[in-house]
Amino acid sequence: MKSEEYKKYLKRIKRDNLLVLFTQILIIVIFFVVWQILADKKIINTFLVSSPSKVLDTIVDLMKQNNLWKHIFATLYEIVISFILGNVIGIVFASILWFSKFLSRVFEPFLTILNSLPKVALGPLIIVWAGANTKSIIIMALLISAIISVINIHNAFKVTDPNKIKIVRTMGGSKLQVFTKVVIPSNILPIIESFKINVSMCFVGVIMGELLVSKEGIGYLIMYGSQVFNMNLVITGVILLVILTIILYYVVYYIEKISKR
Amino acid sequence: MKPILEIKKLYKTYHTKKCEIEALKNINFEVYEGDFIGIVGPSGCGKSTLLSIIGNLESITKGTVKKDKNLKIGYMLQDDCLFPWLTIYENCLLGLKINKICNKENIDNVKKLLSTYGLKDFMNNYPNDLSGGMRQRAALIRTLAIKPDILLLDEPFSALDYYTRLSVSNDVLDIIRKEKKTLIIVTHDISEAISMCKKIIVLSKRPSTIKNIYNINYKEDRENPIKNRSSREFMNYYEKIWEDLTNEK
């Protein structure tokens, strides 16, 4: 039986949450409305900054030409592939480094340097080596996401509670058993945390790659739009990216929620 | 009677970049079945190192540790080290799974231990749902699951508050006695050692040597460490050991 005070307390929390959500939505609505009004009153130059109605028109046009989903799926496909590969590489290499102290000492400085190197500088090289296609976009995204996930996951592995490891060793556990029974399960949250970072890293990598080479994808839309001075297309591309980011963020957020149970 | 564990002329030296640390020097003692041995000494003297050597976690620099090949060792640490992602029951099965001896007999044994020592209703709970004392009991059952011949306890109660500590040490001792195990406990708390153990090994500062070995006898046959604390013998031993530890030369 809940007391009156407790019910009130729960109600208040619910109300606060709703208020936050409402305000967030309000900000977005106001932003678009003001943008539209300023465009209608010709206070801002719609040739440069477009307007919500023009963005909508552009989206409808793209749909009519059967292009919208093609571009979205191209980008999504590249992100998903590089996200999966990036995480696999991250976990596999971090595990290898955990198993071998020698390799970890050898590779640590290389990883740090590679990580701080602006990967976009390697773009032209990758295009020459892998060709101007999806492959180089994925390699680009992997360069950005995989290195940081190797570093993050390995760092998490390294600080696994030594007492828990000791307990397994006192029971006669092998290094592999220490890894499977302690290191992996105690680092599920850091691994998911690294997935979260990886989503945005893959995004950056894919869009960067698309800006450099592609023939399709949202990055291509933006690049193409800017080249023909069609700002409506550029801004539509950016807005599509925002929507995609929100969706991917929530996908990872729910994965995290499920795994925390 | 033959000792189950014999330590002879044991030396242990650590190497660091800066220097060489002599941790243990000429340690000799024997452990017999059913012994309750306490090891006390100033902090950083190498008590835990000694335990780690007995538990095969560290190598020996010089000397011998003679023990039966089949001697099974159970270890308990300061932190209960229960895995928060496993239930109490799964935690208790850890040793069996690692040694791949998860047969019906051993599982039944774990279940029996859990119900005998009041954790049956919490079997499917996670460690975070349990109190400090219950967690320590669960950790002990996890250690007992592999049916060890000798239990090594490394400051097992020092993370607990004073009240819990007294009652848990009482509990744990009771269980170990009922299960007829041999015990070596390392502690910095002299009174804990005197109240629990039948034999106390006093180590000196580094490089540690054995300063004294006391056989603890109470006039009345007392098995309750809390009651032991109020006896006259307790005070006598306490004074002697305290003197050993403070009169370092």
Coordinates of C-alpha atoms in Angstrom, one line a residue:
Chain A
M1 CA 0.0 0.0 0.0
K2 CA 1.5 3.3 -1.0
S3 CA 1.0 6.2 1.3
E4 CA -0.5 9.5 0.1
E5 CA 2.9 11.3 0.3
Y6 CA 4.5 8.6 -1.8
K7 CA 1.8 8.8 -4.4
K8 CA 2.3 12.6 -4.5
Y9 CA 6.0 12.2 -4.8
L10 CA 5.6 9.8 -7.8
K11 CA 3.2 12.2 -9.3
R12 CA 5.6 15.1 -8.9
I13 CA 8.4 13.2 -10.6
K14 CA 6.1 12.2 -13.5
R15 CA 5.0 15.8 -13.8
D16 CA 8.6 17.1 -13.8
N17 CA 9.6 14.6 -16.5
L18 CA 6.7 15.6 -18.7
L19 CA 7.5 19.2 -18.2
V20 CA 11.1 18.6 -19.4
L21 CA 9.9 16.7 -22.5
F22 CA 7.3 19.3 -23.3
T23 CA 9.9 22.1 -23.0
Q24 CA 12.2 20.2 -25.3
I25 CA 9.5 19.7 -27.9
L26 CA 8.5 23.4 -27.6
I27 CA 12.1 24.6 -28.3
I28 CA 12.1 22.5 -31.5
V29 CA 8.7 23.8 -32.6
I30 CA 9.6 27.4 -31.8
F31 CA 12.9 27.0 -33.8
F32 CA 11.1 25.8 -36.9
V33 CA 8.3 28.3 -36.6
V34 CA 10.6 31.3 -36.2
W35 CA 12.7 30.0 -39.0
Q36 CA 9.7 29.8 -41.3
I37 CA 8.4 33.2 -40.3
L38 CA 11.7 34.9 -40.8
A39 CA 11.9 33.2 -44.2
D40 CA 8.3 34.2 -45.2
K41 CA 9.0 37.8 -44.1
K42 CA 12.2 37.7 -46.2
I43 CA 14.2 38.8 -43.2
I44 CA 16.6 36.0 -43.9
N45 CA 17.9 35.0 -47.3
T46 CA 16.2 31.6 -48.1
F47 CA 18.7 31.0 -50.9
L48 CA 21.4 30.7 -48.2
V49 CA 19.6 29.3 -45.2
S50 CA 16.5 27.7 -46.8
S51 CA 13.3 27.3 -44.8
P52 CA 11.3 24.5 -43.2
S53 CA 8.7 24.5 -46.1
K54 CA 11.5 24.3 -48.7
V55 CA 13.1 21.4 -46.8
L56 CA 9.8 19.7 -46.8
D57 CA 9.4 20.3 -50.5
T58 CA 12.9 18.9 -51.1
I59 CA 12.1 15.8 -49.1
V60 CA 8.9 15.3 -51.1
D61 CA 10.8 15.8 -54.4
L62 CA 13.4 13.2 -53.3
M63 CA 10.7 10.8 -52.5
K64 CA 9.0 11.4 -55.9
Q65 CA 12.3 10.6 -57.6
N66 CA 12.6 7.5 -55.5
N67 CA 15.8 8.8 -54.1
L68 CA 15.2 9.5 -50.5
W69 CA 15.2 6.0 -49.1
K70 CA 18.1 5.0 -51.4
H71 CA 20.3 7.7 -49.8
I72 CA 19.2 7.0 -46.3
F73 CA 19.7 3.3 -46.6
A74 CA 23.1 3.8 -48.2
T75 CA 24.3 5.8 -45.2
L76 CA 22.6 3.5 -42.7
Y77 CA 24.1 0.4 -44.4
E78 CA 27.6 1.9 -44.1
I79 CA 27.1 2.9 -40.5
V80 CA 25.7 -0.5 -39.5
I81 CA 28.5 -2.4 -41.2
S82 CA 31.3 -0.2 -39.7
F83 CA 29.6 -0.2 -36.3
I84 CA 29.5 -4.0 -36.2
L85 CA 33.0 -4.4 -37.6
G86 CA 34.4 -1.6 -35.3
N87 CA 33.0 -3.3 -32.2
V88 CA 34.2 -6.7 -33.2
I89 CA 37.7 -5.4 -33.9
G90 CA 37.6 -3.4 -30.7
I91 CA 36.7 -6.4 -28.5
V92 CA 39.0 -8.8 -30.3
F93 CA 42.1 -6.6 -30.2
A94 CA 41.4 -5.4 -26.7
S95 CA 41.2 -9.1 -25.6
I96 CA 44.5 -9.9 -27.4
L97 CA 46.1 -7.0 -25.6
W98 CA 44.7 -8.1 -22.3
F99 CA 46.1 -11.6 -22.8
S100 CA 49.6 -10.5 -23.7
K101 CA 51.2 -7.9 -21.6
F102 CA 54.1 -7.8 -24.1
L103 CA 51.8 -6.9 -27.1
S104 CA 50.0 -4.4 -25.0
R105 CA 53.2 -2.6 -24.1
V106 CA 54.3 -2.8 -27.7
F107 CA 51.1 -1.4 -29.2
E108 CA 50.0 1.1 -26.6
P109 CA 52.0 4.1 -28.0
F110 CA 51.0 3.2 -31.6
L111 CA 47.4 3.2 -30.6
T112 CA 47.7 6.5 -28.9
I113 CA 49.4 8.1 -31.8
L114 CA 46.9 6.6 -34.3
N115 CA 44.1 7.8 -32.2
S116 CA 45.2 11.4 -32.1
L117 CA 46.0 11.5 -35.8
P118 CA 43.2 13.3 -37.7
K119 CA 41.9 10.4 -39.8
V120 CA 40.5 12.7 -42.5
A121 CA 44.1 13.3 -43.5
L122 CA 44.2 9.6 -44.5
G123 CA 41.1 10.0 -46.7
P124 CA 42.9 10.6 -50.0
L125 CA 45.2 7.6 -49.3
I126 CA 42.4 5.3 -48.6
I127 CA 40.5 6.4 -51.7
V128 CA 43.6 5.6 -53.8
W129 CA 44.1 2.3 -52.2
A130 CA 40.5 1.0 -51.8
G131 CA 38.9 2.9 -54.7
A132 CA 36.2 5.5 -54.7
N133 CA 33.5 3.2 -53.4
T134 CA 31.6 2.0 -50.3
K135 CA 34.7 0.1 -49.2
S136 CA 36.8 3.2 -48.6
I137 CA 33.9 4.8 -46.7
I138 CA 33.7 1.9 -44.3
I139 CA 37.5 1.8 -43.9
M140 CA 37.4 5.5 -43.1
A141 CA 34.7 4.9 -40.4
L142 CA 36.6 1.9 -39.0
L143 CA 39.8 3.9 -38.7
I144 CA 37.9 6.4 -36.5
S145 CA 35.8 4.0 -34.5
A146 CA 37.9 0.8 -34.1
I147 CA 41.0 2.4 -32.7
I148 CA 39.1 4.3 -30.0
S149 CA 37.1 1.2 -29.1
V150 CA 40.3 -0.9 -28.8
I151 CA 41.7 1.7 -26.4
N152 CA 38.5 2.1 -24.4
I153 CA 37.7 -1.6 -24.0
H154 CA 41.3 -2.4 -23.2
N155 CA 41.5 0.3 -20.6
A156 CA 38.3 -1.1 -19.0
F157 CA 39.8 -4.7 -19.1
K158 CA 43.0 -3.5 -17.4
V159 CA 41.2 -2.2 -14.3
T160 CA 39.1 -5.3 -13.7
D161 CA 39.0 -5.8 -9.9
P162 CA 42.2 -7.7 -9.1
N163 CA 40.6 -9.4 -6.1
K164 CA 37.9 -11.0 -8.3
I165 CA 40.7 -12.3 -10.6
K166 CA 42.6 -13.5 -7.6
I167 CA 39.5 -15.5 -6.4
V168 CA 39.3 -17.3 -9.7
R169 CA 43.0 -18.0 -9.7
T170 CA 42.9 -19.4 -6.2
M171 CA 40.3 -21.8 -7.4
G172 CA 42.7 -23.0 -10.0
G173 CA 41.3 -21.0 -12.9
S174 CA 43.3 -20.6 -16.1
K175 CA 43.9 -17.2 -17.8
L176 CA 41.1 -18.0 -20.3
Q177 CA 38.8 -18.8 -17.4
V178 CA 39.7 -15.5 -15.7
F179 CA 38.9 -13.8 -19.0
T180 CA 35.5 -15.5 -19.5
K181 CA 34.4 -15.6 -15.9
V182 CA 35.6 -12.2 -14.7
V183 CA 36.9 -9.8 -17.3
I184 CA 34.1 -10.0 -19.8
P185 CA 31.1 -10.1 -17.4
S186 CA 32.5 -7.3 -15.2
N187 CA 33.1 -5.1 -18.2
I188 CA 29.7 -5.4 -19.9
L189 CA 28.8 -1.8 -19.1
P190 CA 32.1 -0.3 -20.4
I191 CA 31.7 -2.4 -23.5
I192 CA 28.2 -1.0 -24.1
E193 CA 29.6 2.5 -23.3
S194 CA 32.1 2.0 -26.1
F195 CA 29.2 0.9 -28.4
K196 CA 27.6 4.2 -27.7
I197 CA 30.7 6.2 -28.5
N198 CA 31.1 4.0 -31.6
V199 CA 27.8 5.0 -33.0
S200 CA 28.8 8.6 -33.2
M201 CA 32.3 7.7 -34.4
C202 CA 31.0 5.6 -37.2
F203 CA 28.6 8.4 -38.1
V204 CA 31.5 10.9 -38.3
G205 CA 33.5 8.4 -40.3
V206 CA 30.8 7.5 -42.8
I207 CA 29.7 11.1 -43.5
M208 CA 33.4 12.1 -43.9
G209 CA 33.9 9.3 -46.3
E210 CA 30.7 10.1 -48.2
L211 CA 31.8 13.8 -48.5
L212 CA 35.0 12.6 -50.0
V213 CA 34.0 9.9 -52.4
S214 CA 30.5 8.6 -52.6
K215 CA 27.8 8.4 -55.3
E216 CA 25.0 8.0 -52.8
G217 CA 24.2 8.6 -49.2
I218 CA 23.3 11.6 -47.1
G219 CA 26.9 12.8 -47.2
Y220 CA 26.7 12.7 -50.9
L221 CA 23.4 14.8 -50.9
I222 CA 25.1 17.4 -48.8
M223 CA 28.2 17.5 -51.0
Y224 CA 26.2 17.5 -54.2
G225 CA 23.9 20.2 -52.9
S226 CA 26.8 22.5 -52.0
Q227 CA 28.4 22.0 -55.3
V228 CA 25.3 23.1 -57.3
F229 CA 24.6 25.7 -54.7
N230 CA 21.3 24.1 -53.7
M231 CA 21.2 25.0 -50.0
N232 CA 17.8 23.4 -49.6
L233 CA 19.4 20.1 -50.4
V234 CA 22.3 20.7 -48.0
I235 CA 20.0 21.6 -45.1
T236 CA 17.7 18.7 -45.9
G237 CA 20.7 16.4 -45.7
V238 CA 21.7 17.9 -42.3
I239 CA 18.2 17.5 -41.0
L240 CA 18.1 13.9 -42.2
L241 CA 21.3 13.3 -40.4
V242 CA 19.9 14.7 -37.2
I243 CA 16.9 12.4 -37.4
L244 CA 19.1 9.4 -38.1
T245 CA 21.3 10.2 -35.1
I246 CA 18.3 10.4 -32.8
I247 CA 17.1 7.0 -34.0
L248 CA 20.5 5.3 -33.6
Y249 CA 20.9 6.9 -30.2
Y250 CA 17.7 5.4 -29.0
V251 CA 18.5 2.0 -30.5
V252 CA 21.8 1.9 -28.4
Y253 CA 20.0 3.4 -25.4
Y254 CA 17.5 0.6 -25.4
I255 CA 20.2 -2.0 -25.8
E256 CA 21.9 -0.5 -22.8
K257 CA 18.6 -0.6 -20.8
I258 CA 18.0 -4.2 -21.6
S259 CA 21.5 -5.3 -20.7
K260 CA 21.4 -3.5 -17.4
R261 CA 18.5 -5.6 -16.2
Chain B
M1 CA 50.6 -37.4 13.2
K2 CA 52.0 -36.2 9.9
P3 CA 51.6 -32.6 9.1
I4 CA 49.5 -31.8 6.0
L5 CA 51.7 -28.8 5.3
E6 CA 55.3 -28.3 6.1
I7 CA 57.2 -25.0 5.5
K8 CA 60.9 -25.2 5.7
K9 CA 63.5 -22.5 5.4
L10 CA 61.3 -20.4 3.3
Y11 CA 62.7 -17.2 1.8
K12 CA 60.8 -14.7 -0.5
T13 CA 62.4 -11.7 -2.2
Y14 CA 60.6 -9.3 -4.5
H15 CA 62.4 -7.5 -7.2
T16 CA 61.4 -4.0 -8.2
K17 CA 63.2 -1.6 -10.6
K18 CA 64.6 0.4 -7.7
C19 CA 65.5 -2.3 -5.2
E20 CA 65.2 -5.8 -3.9
I21 CA 62.7 -6.3 -1.1
E22 CA 63.3 -9.2 1.3
A23 CA 59.8 -10.1 2.4
L24 CA 60.2 -13.4 4.2
K25 CA 63.3 -14.8 5.8
N26 CA 63.8 -18.3 7.1
I27 CA 60.2 -19.2 7.9
N28 CA 59.6 -22.7 9.4
F29 CA 56.3 -24.1 10.6
E30 CA 54.0 -27.1 10.3
V31 CA 50.3 -27.3 9.9
Y32 CA 48.4 -30.3 11.1
E33 CA 44.9 -31.4 10.2
G34 CA 42.3 -29.5 12.2
D35 CA 44.7 -26.7 13.1
F36 CA 43.4 -23.2 13.6
I37 CA 46.5 -21.0 12.9
G38 CA 46.6 -17.2 13.1
I39 CA 49.4 -15.2 11.5
V40 CA 49.8 -11.8 13.0
G41 CA 52.5 -9.1 12.4
P42 CA 53.0 -5.5 11.6
S43 CA 51.4 -4.2 8.4
G44 CA 53.4 -4.8 5.3
C45 CA 55.4 -7.6 6.9
G46 CA 54.6 -10.2 4.4
K47 CA 51.7 -12.0 6.0
S48 CA 49.6 -12.0 2.9
T49 CA 52.7 -13.0 0.9
L50 CA 53.1 -16.1 3.0
L51 CA 49.5 -17.0 2.4
S52 CA 49.8 -16.5 -1.3
I53 CA 52.8 -18.8 -1.4
I54 CA 50.8 -21.5 0.4
G55 CA 47.9 -20.9 -2.0
N56 CA 50.2 -21.4 -5.1
L57 CA 49.7 -17.8 -6.1
E58 CA 53.3 -16.8 -5.7
S59 CA 56.6 -18.4 -6.3
I60 CA 59.2 -19.2 -3.7
T61 CA 62.7 -17.7 -3.7
K62 CA 64.3 -20.3 -1.5
G63 CA 63.2 -23.2 0.7
T64 CA 60.4 -25.7 0.5
V65 CA 56.6 -25.8 1.0
K66 CA 55.9 -29.5 1.3
K67 CA 52.3 -30.5 0.9
D68 CA 50.2 -33.4 -0.4
K69 CA 49.7 -33.2 -4.1
N70 CA 46.0 -33.6 -3.6
L71 CA 45.7 -31.0 -0.9
K72 CA 42.9 -28.8 -1.9
I73 CA 43.1 -25.2 -0.9
G74 CA 40.2 -22.7 -0.3
Y75 CA 40.9 -19.0 -0.2
M76 CA 39.0 -16.1 1.2
L77 CA 40.0 -12.5 0.8
Q78 CA 39.2 -9.3 2.7
D79 CA 36.6 -8.3 0.1
D80 CA 34.0 -11.0 -0.3
C81 CA 34.5 -10.8 -4.1
L82 CA 31.1 -12.2 -4.9
F83 CA 30.4 -11.5 -8.5
P84 CA 27.5 -9.0 -8.7
W85 CA 26.3 -10.4 -12.0
L86 CA 25.7 -13.9 -10.6
T87 CA 23.1 -15.0 -8.1
I88 CA 24.3 -16.2 -4.7
Y89 CA 23.8 -19.8 -5.9
E90 CA 25.7 -19.3 -9.1
N91 CA 28.5 -17.6 -7.1
C92 CA 28.8 -20.6 -4.9
L93 CA 29.1 -22.9 -7.9
L94 CA 32.0 -20.9 -9.4
G95 CA 34.8 -23.1 -8.1
L96 CA 33.0 -26.2 -9.2
K97 CA 32.5 -24.8 -12.7
I98 CA 36.2 -23.7 -12.9
N99 CA 37.4 -27.1 -11.9
K100 CA 34.8 -28.8 -14.1
I101 CA 33.5 -30.9 -11.2
C102 CA 29.9 -29.6 -11.3
N103 CA 28.3 -33.0 -10.6
K104 CA 25.2 -33.8 -8.7
E105 CA 27.0 -34.7 -5.5
N106 CA 28.9 -31.4 -5.4
I107 CA 25.8 -29.4 -6.3
D108 CA 23.8 -31.0 -3.6
N109 CA 26.6 -30.3 -1.2
V110 CA 26.4 -26.6 -2.1
K111 CA 22.6 -26.6 -1.7
K112 CA 23.0 -28.3 1.7
L113 CA 25.6 -25.7 2.9
L114 CA 23.3 -22.9 1.7
S115 CA 20.4 -24.2 3.6
T116 CA 22.4 -25.2 6.7
Y117 CA 23.9 -21.7 7.0
G118 CA 20.7 -19.7 6.4
L119 CA 21.1 -18.6 2.8
K120 CA 18.5 -20.9 1.2
D121 CA 15.9 -18.2 0.8
F122 CA 18.5 -15.9 -0.8
M123 CA 19.9 -18.4 -3.2
N124 CA 18.4 -16.6 -6.2
N125 CA 19.2 -13.1 -5.0
Y126 CA 22.1 -11.1 -6.2
P127 CA 24.9 -10.2 -3.8
N128 CA 23.9 -6.6 -3.6
D129 CA 20.6 -7.6 -2.0
L130 CA 22.5 -9.2 1.0
S131 CA 24.0 -7.7 4.1
G132 CA 27.7 -7.7 4.7
G133 CA 27.5 -10.7 7.0
M134 CA 25.4 -12.7 4.7
R135 CA 27.7 -12.0 1.8
Q136 CA 30.7 -13.1 3.8
R137 CA 28.9 -16.3 4.6
A138 CA 28.1 -16.8 1.0
A139 CA 31.8 -16.2 0.2
L140 CA 32.7 -18.9 2.7
I141 CA 30.3 -21.4 1.1
R142 CA 31.7 -20.6 -2.3
T143 CA 35.1 -21.5 -0.8
L144 CA 33.8 -24.6 0.8
A145 CA 32.1 -25.8 -2.3
I146 CA 35.2 -27.4 -3.8
K147 CA 35.7 -29.3 -0.5
P148 CA 39.1 -27.8 0.4
D149 CA 41.3 -29.5 3.0
I150 CA 42.7 -26.3 4.2
L151 CA 41.2 -22.8 4.3
L152 CA 43.3 -19.7 3.9
L153 CA 41.7 -16.5 5.1
D154 CA 43.4 -13.2 4.2
E155 CA 42.0 -10.5 6.5
P156 CA 38.6 -11.8 5.8
F157 CA 36.7 -9.5 8.2
S158 CA 38.5 -6.3 8.0
A159 CA 36.1 -4.7 5.6
L160 CA 33.2 -5.2 8.0
D161 CA 32.1 -2.8 10.8
Y162 CA 33.0 -3.9 14.3
Y163 CA 29.7 -5.4 15.3
T164 CA 29.2 -7.4 12.1
R165 CA 32.8 -8.4 12.3
L166 CA 32.5 -10.1 15.6
S167 CA 29.3 -11.9 14.7
V168 CA 30.5 -12.9 11.3
S169 CA 33.8 -14.2 12.6
N170 CA 31.8 -16.2 15.1
D171 CA 29.6 -17.6 12.3
V172 CA 32.5 -18.4 10.0
L173 CA 34.5 -20.1 12.7
D174 CA 31.5 -22.2 13.6
I175 CA 31.0 -23.3 10.0
I176 CA 34.7 -24.1 9.6
R177 CA 34.7 -26.1 12.8
K178 CA 31.5 -28.0 11.9
E179 CA 32.9 -28.8 8.4
K180 CA 36.1 -30.0 10.2
K181 CA 38.5 -27.9 8.1
T182 CA 42.0 -26.7 8.8
L183 CA 42.4 -23.0 8.9
I184 CA 45.1 -20.4 8.5
I185 CA 44.0 -16.9 9.0
V186 CA 46.1 -13.7 8.4
T187 CA 45.0 -10.7 10.4
H188 CA 46.3 -7.5 11.8
D189 CA 43.9 -7.7 14.7
I190 CA 45.6 -9.5 17.5
S191 CA 42.4 -10.0 19.5
E192 CA 40.7 -11.6 16.6
A193 CA 43.5 -14.1 16.2
I194 CA 43.7 -14.9 19.9
S195 CA 39.9 -15.4 20.2
M196 CA 39.7 -17.6 17.1
C197 CA 42.9 -19.6 16.8
K198 CA 44.6 -22.5 18.6
K199 CA 48.0 -21.4 17.5
I200 CA 49.4 -18.0 16.7
I201 CA 52.5 -17.2 14.6
V202 CA 53.9 -13.8 15.3
L203 CA 56.0 -12.3 12.4
S204 CA 58.5 -9.6 12.8
K205 CA 58.9 -6.5 10.6
R206 CA 60.4 -7.0 7.1
P207 CA 62.4 -9.1 6.4
S208 CA 59.9 -11.2 8.3
T209 CA 61.0 -14.0 10.5
I210 CA 59.0 -15.9 13.0
K211 CA 59.2 -14.1 16.3
N212 CA 57.2 -16.5 18.4
I213 CA 54.7 -19.2 18.1
Y214 CA 52.0 -19.4 20.8
N215 CA 49.7 -22.3 21.5
I216 CA 46.5 -20.8 22.7
N217 CA 44.8 -22.7 25.5
Y218 CA 41.8 -21.6 27.4
K219 CA 41.1 -23.2 30.8
E220 CA 37.5 -23.8 29.9
D221 CA 36.9 -25.5 26.6
R222 CA 35.6 -22.4 24.8
E223 CA 34.6 -22.4 21.2
N224 CA 32.9 -19.0 21.1
P225 CA 35.4 -16.3 20.1
I226 CA 33.3 -13.6 21.7
K227 CA 33.3 -15.3 25.1
N228 CA 37.0 -16.0 24.7
R229 CA 37.6 -12.3 24.6
S230 CA 36.5 -11.9 28.2
S231 CA 38.8 -14.6 29.7
R232 CA 41.9 -14.0 31.7
E233 CA 44.1 -16.1 29.3
F234 CA 43.0 -13.9 26.5
M235 CA 44.5 -10.8 28.2
N236 CA 47.7 -12.7 29.0
Y237 CA 48.2 -13.7 25.4
Y238 CA 47.3 -10.3 24.2
E239 CA 49.9 -8.7 26.4
K240 CA 52.6 -11.1 25.3
I241 CA 51.9 -10.7 21.6
W242 CA 51.6 -7.0 21.9
E243 CA 55.0 -6.9 23.5
D244 CA 56.4 -9.1 20.6
L245 CA 55.1 -6.7 18.1
T246 CA 56.1 -3.4 19.8
N247 CA 59.5 -4.5 20.9
E248 CA 61.0 -4.6 17.5
K249 CA 64.8 -4.7 17.4

